[in-house]
PDB file of C-alpha atoms in Angstrom:
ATOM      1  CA  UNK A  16     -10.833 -14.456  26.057  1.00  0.00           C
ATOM      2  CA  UNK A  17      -8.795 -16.531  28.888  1.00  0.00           C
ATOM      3  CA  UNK A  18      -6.165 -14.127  30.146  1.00  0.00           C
ATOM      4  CA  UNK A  19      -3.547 -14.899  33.594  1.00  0.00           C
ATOM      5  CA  UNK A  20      -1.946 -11.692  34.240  1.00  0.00           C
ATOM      6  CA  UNK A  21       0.773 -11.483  36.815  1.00  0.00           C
ATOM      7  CA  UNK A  22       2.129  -9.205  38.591  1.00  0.00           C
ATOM      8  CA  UNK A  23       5.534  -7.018  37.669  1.00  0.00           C
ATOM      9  CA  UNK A  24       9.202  -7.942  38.563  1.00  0.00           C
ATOM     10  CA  UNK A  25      10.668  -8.037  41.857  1.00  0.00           C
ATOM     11  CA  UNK A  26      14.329  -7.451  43.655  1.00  0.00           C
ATOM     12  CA  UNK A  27      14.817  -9.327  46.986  1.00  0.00           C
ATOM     13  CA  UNK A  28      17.670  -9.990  48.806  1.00  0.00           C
ATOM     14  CA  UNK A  29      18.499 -13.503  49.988  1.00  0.00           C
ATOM     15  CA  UNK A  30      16.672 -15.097  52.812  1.00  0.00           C
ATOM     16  CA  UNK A  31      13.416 -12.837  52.038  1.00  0.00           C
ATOM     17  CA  UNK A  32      10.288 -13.500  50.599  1.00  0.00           C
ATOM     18  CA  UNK A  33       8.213 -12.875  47.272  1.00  0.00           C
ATOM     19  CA  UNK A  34       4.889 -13.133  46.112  1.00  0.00           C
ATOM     20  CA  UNK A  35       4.050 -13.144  42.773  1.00  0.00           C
ATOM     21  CA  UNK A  36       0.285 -12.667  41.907  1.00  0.00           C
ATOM     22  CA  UNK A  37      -2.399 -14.254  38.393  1.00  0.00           C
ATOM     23  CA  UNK A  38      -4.901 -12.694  37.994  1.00  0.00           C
ATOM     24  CA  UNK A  39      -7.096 -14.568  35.933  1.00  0.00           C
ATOM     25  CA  UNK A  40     -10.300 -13.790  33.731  1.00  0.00           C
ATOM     26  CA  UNK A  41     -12.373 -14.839  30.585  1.00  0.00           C
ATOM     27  CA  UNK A  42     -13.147 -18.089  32.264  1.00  0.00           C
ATOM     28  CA  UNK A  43     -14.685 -19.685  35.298  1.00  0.00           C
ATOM     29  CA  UNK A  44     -12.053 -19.105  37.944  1.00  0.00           C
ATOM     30  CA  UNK A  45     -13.221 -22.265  40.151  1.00  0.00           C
ATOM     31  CA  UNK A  46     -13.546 -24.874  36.933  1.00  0.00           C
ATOM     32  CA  UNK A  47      -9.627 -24.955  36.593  1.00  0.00           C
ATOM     33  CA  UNK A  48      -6.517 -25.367  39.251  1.00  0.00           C
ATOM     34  CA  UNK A  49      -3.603 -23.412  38.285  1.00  0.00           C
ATOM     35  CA  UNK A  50       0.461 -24.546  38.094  1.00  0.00           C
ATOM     36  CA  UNK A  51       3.232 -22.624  38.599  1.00  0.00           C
ATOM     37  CA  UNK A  52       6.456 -23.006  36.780  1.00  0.00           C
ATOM     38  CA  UNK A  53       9.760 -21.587  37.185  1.00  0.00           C
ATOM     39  CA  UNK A  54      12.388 -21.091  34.313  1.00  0.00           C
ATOM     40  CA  UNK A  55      16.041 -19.853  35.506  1.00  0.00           C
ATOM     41  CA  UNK A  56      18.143 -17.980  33.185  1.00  0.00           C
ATOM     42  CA  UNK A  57      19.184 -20.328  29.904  1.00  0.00           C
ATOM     43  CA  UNK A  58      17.715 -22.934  31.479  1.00  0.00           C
ATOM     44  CA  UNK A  59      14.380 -25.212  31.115  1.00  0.00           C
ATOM     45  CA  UNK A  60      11.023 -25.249  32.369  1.00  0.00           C
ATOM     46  CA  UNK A  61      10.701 -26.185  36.124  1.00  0.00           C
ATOM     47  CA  UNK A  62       6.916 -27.761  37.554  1.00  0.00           C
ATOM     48  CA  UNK A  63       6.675 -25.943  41.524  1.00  0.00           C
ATOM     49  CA  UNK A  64       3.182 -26.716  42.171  1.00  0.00           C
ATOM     50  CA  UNK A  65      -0.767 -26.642  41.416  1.00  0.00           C
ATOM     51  CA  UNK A  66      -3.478 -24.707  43.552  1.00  0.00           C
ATOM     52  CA  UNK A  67      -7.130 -25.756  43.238  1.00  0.00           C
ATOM     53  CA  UNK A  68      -9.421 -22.218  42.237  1.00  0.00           C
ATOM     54  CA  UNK A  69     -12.590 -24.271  44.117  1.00  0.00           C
ATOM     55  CA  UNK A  70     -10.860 -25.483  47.378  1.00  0.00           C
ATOM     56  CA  UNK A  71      -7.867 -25.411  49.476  1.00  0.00           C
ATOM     57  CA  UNK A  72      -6.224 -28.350  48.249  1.00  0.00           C
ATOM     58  CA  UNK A  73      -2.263 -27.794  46.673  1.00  0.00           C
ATOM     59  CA  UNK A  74       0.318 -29.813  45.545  1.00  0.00           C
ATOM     60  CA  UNK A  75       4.153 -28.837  45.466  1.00  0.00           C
ATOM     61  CA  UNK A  76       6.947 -30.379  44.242  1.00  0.00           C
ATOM     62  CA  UNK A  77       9.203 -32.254  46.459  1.00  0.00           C
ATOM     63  CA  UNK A  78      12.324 -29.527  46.162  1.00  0.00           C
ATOM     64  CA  UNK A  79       9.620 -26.713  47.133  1.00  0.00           C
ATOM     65  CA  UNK A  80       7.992 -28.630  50.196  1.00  0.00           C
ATOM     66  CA  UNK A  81       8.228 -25.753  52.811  1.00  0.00           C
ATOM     67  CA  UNK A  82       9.450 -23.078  51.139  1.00  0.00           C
ATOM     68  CA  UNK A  83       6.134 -22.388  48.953  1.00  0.00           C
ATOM     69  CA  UNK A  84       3.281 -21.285  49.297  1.00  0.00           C
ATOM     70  CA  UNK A  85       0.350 -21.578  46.949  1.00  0.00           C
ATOM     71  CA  UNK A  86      -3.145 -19.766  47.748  1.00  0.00           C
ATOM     72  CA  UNK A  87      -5.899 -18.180  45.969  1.00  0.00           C
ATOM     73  CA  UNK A  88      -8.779 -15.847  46.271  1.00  0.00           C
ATOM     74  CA  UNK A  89     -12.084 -16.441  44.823  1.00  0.00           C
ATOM     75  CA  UNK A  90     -13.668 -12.903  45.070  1.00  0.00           C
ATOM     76  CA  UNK A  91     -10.873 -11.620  42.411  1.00  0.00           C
ATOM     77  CA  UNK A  92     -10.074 -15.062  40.544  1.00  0.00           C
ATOM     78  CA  UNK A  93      -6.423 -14.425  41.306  1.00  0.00           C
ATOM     79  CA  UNK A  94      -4.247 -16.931  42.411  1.00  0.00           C
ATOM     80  CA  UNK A  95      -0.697 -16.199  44.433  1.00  0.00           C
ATOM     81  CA  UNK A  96       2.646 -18.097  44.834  1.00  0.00           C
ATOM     82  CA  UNK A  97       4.859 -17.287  47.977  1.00  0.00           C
ATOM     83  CA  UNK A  98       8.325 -18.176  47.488  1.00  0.00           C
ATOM     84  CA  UNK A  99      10.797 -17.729  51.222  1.00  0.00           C
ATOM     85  CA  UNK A 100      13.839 -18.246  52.424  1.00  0.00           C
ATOM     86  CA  UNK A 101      14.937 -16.873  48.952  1.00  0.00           C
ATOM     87  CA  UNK A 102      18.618 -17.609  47.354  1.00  0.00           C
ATOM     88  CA  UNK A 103      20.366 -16.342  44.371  1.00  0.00           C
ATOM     89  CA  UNK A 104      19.215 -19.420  43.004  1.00  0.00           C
ATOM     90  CA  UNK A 105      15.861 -18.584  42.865  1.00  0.00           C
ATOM     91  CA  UNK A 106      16.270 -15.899  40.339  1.00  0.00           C
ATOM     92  CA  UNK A 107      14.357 -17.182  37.242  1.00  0.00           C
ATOM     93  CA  UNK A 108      10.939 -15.957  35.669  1.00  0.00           C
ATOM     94  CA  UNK A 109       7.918 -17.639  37.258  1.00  0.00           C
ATOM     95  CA  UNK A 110       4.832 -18.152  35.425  1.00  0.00           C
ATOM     96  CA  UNK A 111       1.387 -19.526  36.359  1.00  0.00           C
ATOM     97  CA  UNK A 112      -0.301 -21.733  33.700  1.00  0.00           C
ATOM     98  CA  UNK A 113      -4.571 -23.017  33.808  1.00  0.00           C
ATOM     99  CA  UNK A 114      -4.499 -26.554  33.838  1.00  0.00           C
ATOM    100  CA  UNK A 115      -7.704 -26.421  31.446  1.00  0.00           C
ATOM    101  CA  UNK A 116      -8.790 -29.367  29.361  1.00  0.00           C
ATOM    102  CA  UNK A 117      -5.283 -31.400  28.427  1.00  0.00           C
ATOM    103  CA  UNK A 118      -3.289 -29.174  31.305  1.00  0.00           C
ATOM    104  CA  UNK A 119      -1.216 -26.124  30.965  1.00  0.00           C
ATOM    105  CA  UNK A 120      -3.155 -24.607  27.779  1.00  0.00           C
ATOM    106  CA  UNK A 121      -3.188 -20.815  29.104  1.00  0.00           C
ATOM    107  CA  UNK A 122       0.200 -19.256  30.070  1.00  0.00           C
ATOM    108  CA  UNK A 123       0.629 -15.662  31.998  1.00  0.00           C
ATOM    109  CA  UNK A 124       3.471 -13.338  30.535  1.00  0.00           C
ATOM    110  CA  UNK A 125       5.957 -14.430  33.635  1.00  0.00           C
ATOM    111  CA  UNK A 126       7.092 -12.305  36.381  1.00  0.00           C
ATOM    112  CA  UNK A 127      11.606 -11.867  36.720  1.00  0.00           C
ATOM    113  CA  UNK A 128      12.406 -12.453  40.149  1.00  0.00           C
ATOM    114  CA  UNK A 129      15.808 -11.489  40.978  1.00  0.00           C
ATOM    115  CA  UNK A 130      17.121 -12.456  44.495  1.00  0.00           C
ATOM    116  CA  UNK A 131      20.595 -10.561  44.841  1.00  0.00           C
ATOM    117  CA  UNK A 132      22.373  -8.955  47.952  1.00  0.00           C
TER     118      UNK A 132
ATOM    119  CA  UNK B  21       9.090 -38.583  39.779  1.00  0.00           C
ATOM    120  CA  UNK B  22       8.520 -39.240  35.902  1.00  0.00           C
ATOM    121  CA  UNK B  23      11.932 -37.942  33.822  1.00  0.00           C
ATOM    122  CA  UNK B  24      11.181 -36.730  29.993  1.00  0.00           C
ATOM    123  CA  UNK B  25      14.000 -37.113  28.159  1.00  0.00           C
ATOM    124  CA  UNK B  26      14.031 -35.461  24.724  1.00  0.00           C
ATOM    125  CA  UNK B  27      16.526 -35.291  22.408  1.00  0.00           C
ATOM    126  CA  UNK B  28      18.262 -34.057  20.133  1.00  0.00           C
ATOM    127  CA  UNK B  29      19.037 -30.773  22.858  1.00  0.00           C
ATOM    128  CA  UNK B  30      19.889 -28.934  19.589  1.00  0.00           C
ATOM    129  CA  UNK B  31      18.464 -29.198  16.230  1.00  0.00           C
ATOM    130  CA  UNK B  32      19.802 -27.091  13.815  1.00  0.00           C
ATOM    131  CA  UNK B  33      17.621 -27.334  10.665  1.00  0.00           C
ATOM    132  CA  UNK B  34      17.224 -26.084   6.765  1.00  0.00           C
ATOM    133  CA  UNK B  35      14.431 -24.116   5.662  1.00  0.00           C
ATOM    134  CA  UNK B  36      12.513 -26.463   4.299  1.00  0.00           C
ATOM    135  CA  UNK B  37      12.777 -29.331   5.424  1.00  0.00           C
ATOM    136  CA  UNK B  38      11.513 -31.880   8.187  1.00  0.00           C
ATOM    137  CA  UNK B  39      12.598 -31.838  11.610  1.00  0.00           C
ATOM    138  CA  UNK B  40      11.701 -34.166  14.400  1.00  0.00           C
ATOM    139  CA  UNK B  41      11.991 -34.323  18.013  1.00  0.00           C
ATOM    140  CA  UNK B  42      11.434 -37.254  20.493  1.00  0.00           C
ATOM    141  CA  UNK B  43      10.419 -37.912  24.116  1.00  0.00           C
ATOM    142  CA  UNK B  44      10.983 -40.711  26.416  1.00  0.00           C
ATOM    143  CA  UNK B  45       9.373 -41.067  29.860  1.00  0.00           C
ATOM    144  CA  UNK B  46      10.747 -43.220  32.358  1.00  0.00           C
ATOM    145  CA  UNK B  47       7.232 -45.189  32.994  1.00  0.00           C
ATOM    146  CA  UNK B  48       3.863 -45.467  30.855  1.00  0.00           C
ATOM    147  CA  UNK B  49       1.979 -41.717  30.509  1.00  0.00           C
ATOM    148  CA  UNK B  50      -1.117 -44.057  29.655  1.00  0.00           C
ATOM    149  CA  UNK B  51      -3.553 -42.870  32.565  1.00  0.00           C
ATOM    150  CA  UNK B  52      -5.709 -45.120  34.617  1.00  0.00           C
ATOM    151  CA  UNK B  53      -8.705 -42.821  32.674  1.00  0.00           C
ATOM    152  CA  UNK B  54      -7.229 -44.615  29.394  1.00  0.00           C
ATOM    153  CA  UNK B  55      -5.570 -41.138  27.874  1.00  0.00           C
ATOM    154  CA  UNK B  56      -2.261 -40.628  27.709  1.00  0.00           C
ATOM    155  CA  UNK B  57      -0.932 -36.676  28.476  1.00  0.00           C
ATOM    156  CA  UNK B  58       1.975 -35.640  27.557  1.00  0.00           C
ATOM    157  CA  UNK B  59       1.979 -32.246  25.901  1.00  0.00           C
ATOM    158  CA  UNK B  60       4.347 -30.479  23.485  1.00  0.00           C
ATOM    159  CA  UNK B  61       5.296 -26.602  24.125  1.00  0.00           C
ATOM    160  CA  UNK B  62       7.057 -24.057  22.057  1.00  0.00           C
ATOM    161  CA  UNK B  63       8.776 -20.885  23.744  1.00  0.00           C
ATOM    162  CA  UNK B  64       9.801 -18.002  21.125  1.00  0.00           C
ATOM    163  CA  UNK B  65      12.580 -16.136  22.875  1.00  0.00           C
ATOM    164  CA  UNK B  66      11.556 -13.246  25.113  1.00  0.00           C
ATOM    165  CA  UNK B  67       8.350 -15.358  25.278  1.00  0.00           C
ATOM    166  CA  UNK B  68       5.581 -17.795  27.456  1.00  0.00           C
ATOM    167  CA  UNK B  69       5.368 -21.142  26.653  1.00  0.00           C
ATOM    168  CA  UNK B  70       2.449 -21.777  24.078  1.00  0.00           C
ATOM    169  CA  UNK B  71       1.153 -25.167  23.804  1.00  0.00           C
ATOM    170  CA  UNK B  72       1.193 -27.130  20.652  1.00  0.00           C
ATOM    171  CA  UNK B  73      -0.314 -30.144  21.601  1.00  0.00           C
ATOM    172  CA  UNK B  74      -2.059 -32.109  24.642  1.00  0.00           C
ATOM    173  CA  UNK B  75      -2.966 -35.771  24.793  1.00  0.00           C
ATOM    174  CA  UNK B  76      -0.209 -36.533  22.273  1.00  0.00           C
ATOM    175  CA  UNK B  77      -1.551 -35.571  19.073  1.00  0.00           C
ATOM    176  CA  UNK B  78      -4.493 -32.981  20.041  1.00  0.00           C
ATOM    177  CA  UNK B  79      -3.662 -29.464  17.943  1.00  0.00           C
ATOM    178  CA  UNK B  80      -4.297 -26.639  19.807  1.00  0.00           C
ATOM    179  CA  UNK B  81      -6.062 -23.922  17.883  1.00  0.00           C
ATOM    180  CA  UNK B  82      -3.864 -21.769  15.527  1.00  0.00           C
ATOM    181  CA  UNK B  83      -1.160 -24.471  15.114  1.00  0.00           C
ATOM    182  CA  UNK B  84      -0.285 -24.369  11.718  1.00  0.00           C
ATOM    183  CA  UNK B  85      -0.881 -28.156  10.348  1.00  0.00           C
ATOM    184  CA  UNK B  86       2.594 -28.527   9.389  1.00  0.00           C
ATOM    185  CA  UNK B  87       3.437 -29.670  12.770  1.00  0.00           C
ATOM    186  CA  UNK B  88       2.317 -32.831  14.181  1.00  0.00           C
ATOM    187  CA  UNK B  89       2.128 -35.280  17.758  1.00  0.00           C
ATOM    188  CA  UNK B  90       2.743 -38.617  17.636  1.00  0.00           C
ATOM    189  CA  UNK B  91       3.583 -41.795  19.899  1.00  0.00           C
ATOM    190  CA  UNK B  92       2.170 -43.728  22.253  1.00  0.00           C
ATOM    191  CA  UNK B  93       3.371 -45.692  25.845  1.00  0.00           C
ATOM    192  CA  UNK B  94       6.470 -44.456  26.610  1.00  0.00           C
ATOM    193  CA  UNK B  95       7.875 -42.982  23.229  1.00  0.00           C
ATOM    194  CA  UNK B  96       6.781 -39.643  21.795  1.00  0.00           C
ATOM    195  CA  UNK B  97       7.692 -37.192  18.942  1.00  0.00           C
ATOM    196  CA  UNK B  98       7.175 -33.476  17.545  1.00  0.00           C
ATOM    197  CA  UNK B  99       7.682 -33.616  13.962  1.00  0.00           C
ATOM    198  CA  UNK B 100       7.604 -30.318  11.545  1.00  0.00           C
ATOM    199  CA  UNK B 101       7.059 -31.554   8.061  1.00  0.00           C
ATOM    200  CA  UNK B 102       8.612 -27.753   6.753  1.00  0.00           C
ATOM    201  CA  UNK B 103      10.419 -25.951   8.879  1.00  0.00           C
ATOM    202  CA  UNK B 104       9.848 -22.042   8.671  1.00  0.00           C
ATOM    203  CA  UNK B 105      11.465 -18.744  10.465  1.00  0.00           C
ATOM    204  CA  UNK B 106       8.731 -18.304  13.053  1.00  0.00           C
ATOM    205  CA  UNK B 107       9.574 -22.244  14.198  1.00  0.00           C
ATOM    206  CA  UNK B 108      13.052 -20.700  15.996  1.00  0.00           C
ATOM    207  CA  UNK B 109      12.046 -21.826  19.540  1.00  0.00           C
ATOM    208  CA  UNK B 110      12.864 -24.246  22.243  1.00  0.00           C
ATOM    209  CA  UNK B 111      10.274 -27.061  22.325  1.00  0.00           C
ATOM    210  CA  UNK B 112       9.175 -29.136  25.625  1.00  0.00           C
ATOM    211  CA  UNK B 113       7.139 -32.224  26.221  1.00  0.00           C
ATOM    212  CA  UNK B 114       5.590 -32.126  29.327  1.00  0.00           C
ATOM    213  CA  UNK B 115       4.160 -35.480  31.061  1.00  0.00           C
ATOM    214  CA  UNK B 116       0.566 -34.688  33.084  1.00  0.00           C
ATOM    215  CA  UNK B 117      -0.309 -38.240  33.654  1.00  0.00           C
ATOM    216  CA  UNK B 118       1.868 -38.489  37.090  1.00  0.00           C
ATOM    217  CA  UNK B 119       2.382 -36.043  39.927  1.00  0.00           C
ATOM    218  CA  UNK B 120       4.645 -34.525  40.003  1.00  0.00           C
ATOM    219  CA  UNK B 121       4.302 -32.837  36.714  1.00  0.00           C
ATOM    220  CA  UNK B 122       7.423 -33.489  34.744  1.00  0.00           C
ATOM    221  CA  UNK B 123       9.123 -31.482  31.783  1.00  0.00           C
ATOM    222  CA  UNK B 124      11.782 -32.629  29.678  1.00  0.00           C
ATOM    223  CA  UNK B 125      14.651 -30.733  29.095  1.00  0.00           C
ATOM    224  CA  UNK B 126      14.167 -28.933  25.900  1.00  0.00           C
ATOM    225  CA  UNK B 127      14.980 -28.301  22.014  1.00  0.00           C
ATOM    226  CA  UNK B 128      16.881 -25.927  20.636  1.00  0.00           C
ATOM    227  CA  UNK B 129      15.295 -25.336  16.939  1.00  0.00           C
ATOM    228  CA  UNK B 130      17.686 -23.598  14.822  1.00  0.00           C
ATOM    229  CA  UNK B 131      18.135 -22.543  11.404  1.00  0.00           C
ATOM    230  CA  UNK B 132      21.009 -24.091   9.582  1.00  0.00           C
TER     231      UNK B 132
END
């Protein structure tokens, strides 16, 4: 069965960095690009970006442009996300999503990133 | 950028009975391909999104049939035809026809 695992919570303090893995598995990893979405405490779902699993190709949003980084790595079908110049405003969960046939059908469980001082 | 606007924001609901939910996008989510994708997602608390729908009215598998996509264009809507416990959630239309991706801003499902 299609799984995206990521990796566990982390604690940064402002201005660092954090990268926040998917692992993915029950599917072909190159067939599918994968999103990542943020969601800040009591608040809504947030679109950051897409990586391609069969080339080099990314997209982020606007707000993101420069401070993310999407990559991914073929030989373990995991995908990463590489969030700097963090701010308490960062804190929220971030979860990766397939795209898949219609777009976001396979979710990972989210990963808390806390950015406090 | 695309903006979803869904509303109401909070829908507090009787066991029972129907409960409906609409999205607007700012342009037409009909793609150049012909299809039109926009998405519907429900989050339990503590939980992932799950997706209910893609392309407007496409059930994903184990989405009980009491819940249904509809619309077309610019104009969208989740309906429940009997709302139940396990339907608590926030629910989110997403638009994939554009890039960015866009999300609207969420509905708060309650019981009454």
């Amino acid at each position: 069965q299609v799984q995206l695992v990521q990796s566990g919570a982390e604690v940064k303090k402002p201005g660092a960095s954090v990268k926040v893995s998917c692992k993915t598995s029950g599917y072909s990893f190159t067939t599918w690009y994968i999103h990542w979405v943020r969601q800040a405490p009591g608040q809504g779902l947030d679109w950051m970006g897409m990586v391609s699993s069969d080339s080099d190709y990314t997209t982020y949003a606007q707000r993101f442009q420069g401070r993310v980084t999407m990559t991914r790595d073929t030989t373990t079908a995991t995908v990463y996300m590489e969030l700097s110049s963090l701010k308490s405003e960062d804190t929220a969960v971030y979860y990766c999503a397939r795209a898949g046939s219609g777009d976001f059908d396979y979710w990972g469980q989210g990963t808390l990133v806390t950015v406090s001082s | 950028d695309v903006v979803m606007t869904q509303s109401p924001l909070s829908l507090p609901v009787t066991l029972g009975q129907p409960a409906s939910i609409s999205c607007r996008s700012s342009q037409s989510l009909v793609h150049s391909d012909g299809s039109t994708y926009l998405n519907w997602f429900q989050q339990r608390p503590g939980q992932s999104p799950r997706r209910l729908f893609y392309k407007v009215s496409n059930r994903d598998s184990g989405v009980p049939d009491r819940f249904s996509g509809s619309g077309s264009g610019t104009d969208f809507t989740l309906k429940i035809s009997r709302v139940e416990a396990e339907d608590v959630a926030f629910y989110y239309c997403l638009q994939a026809t554009h890039w960015p991706r866009t999300f609207g801003q969420g509905t708060k499902l309650e019981i009454k």
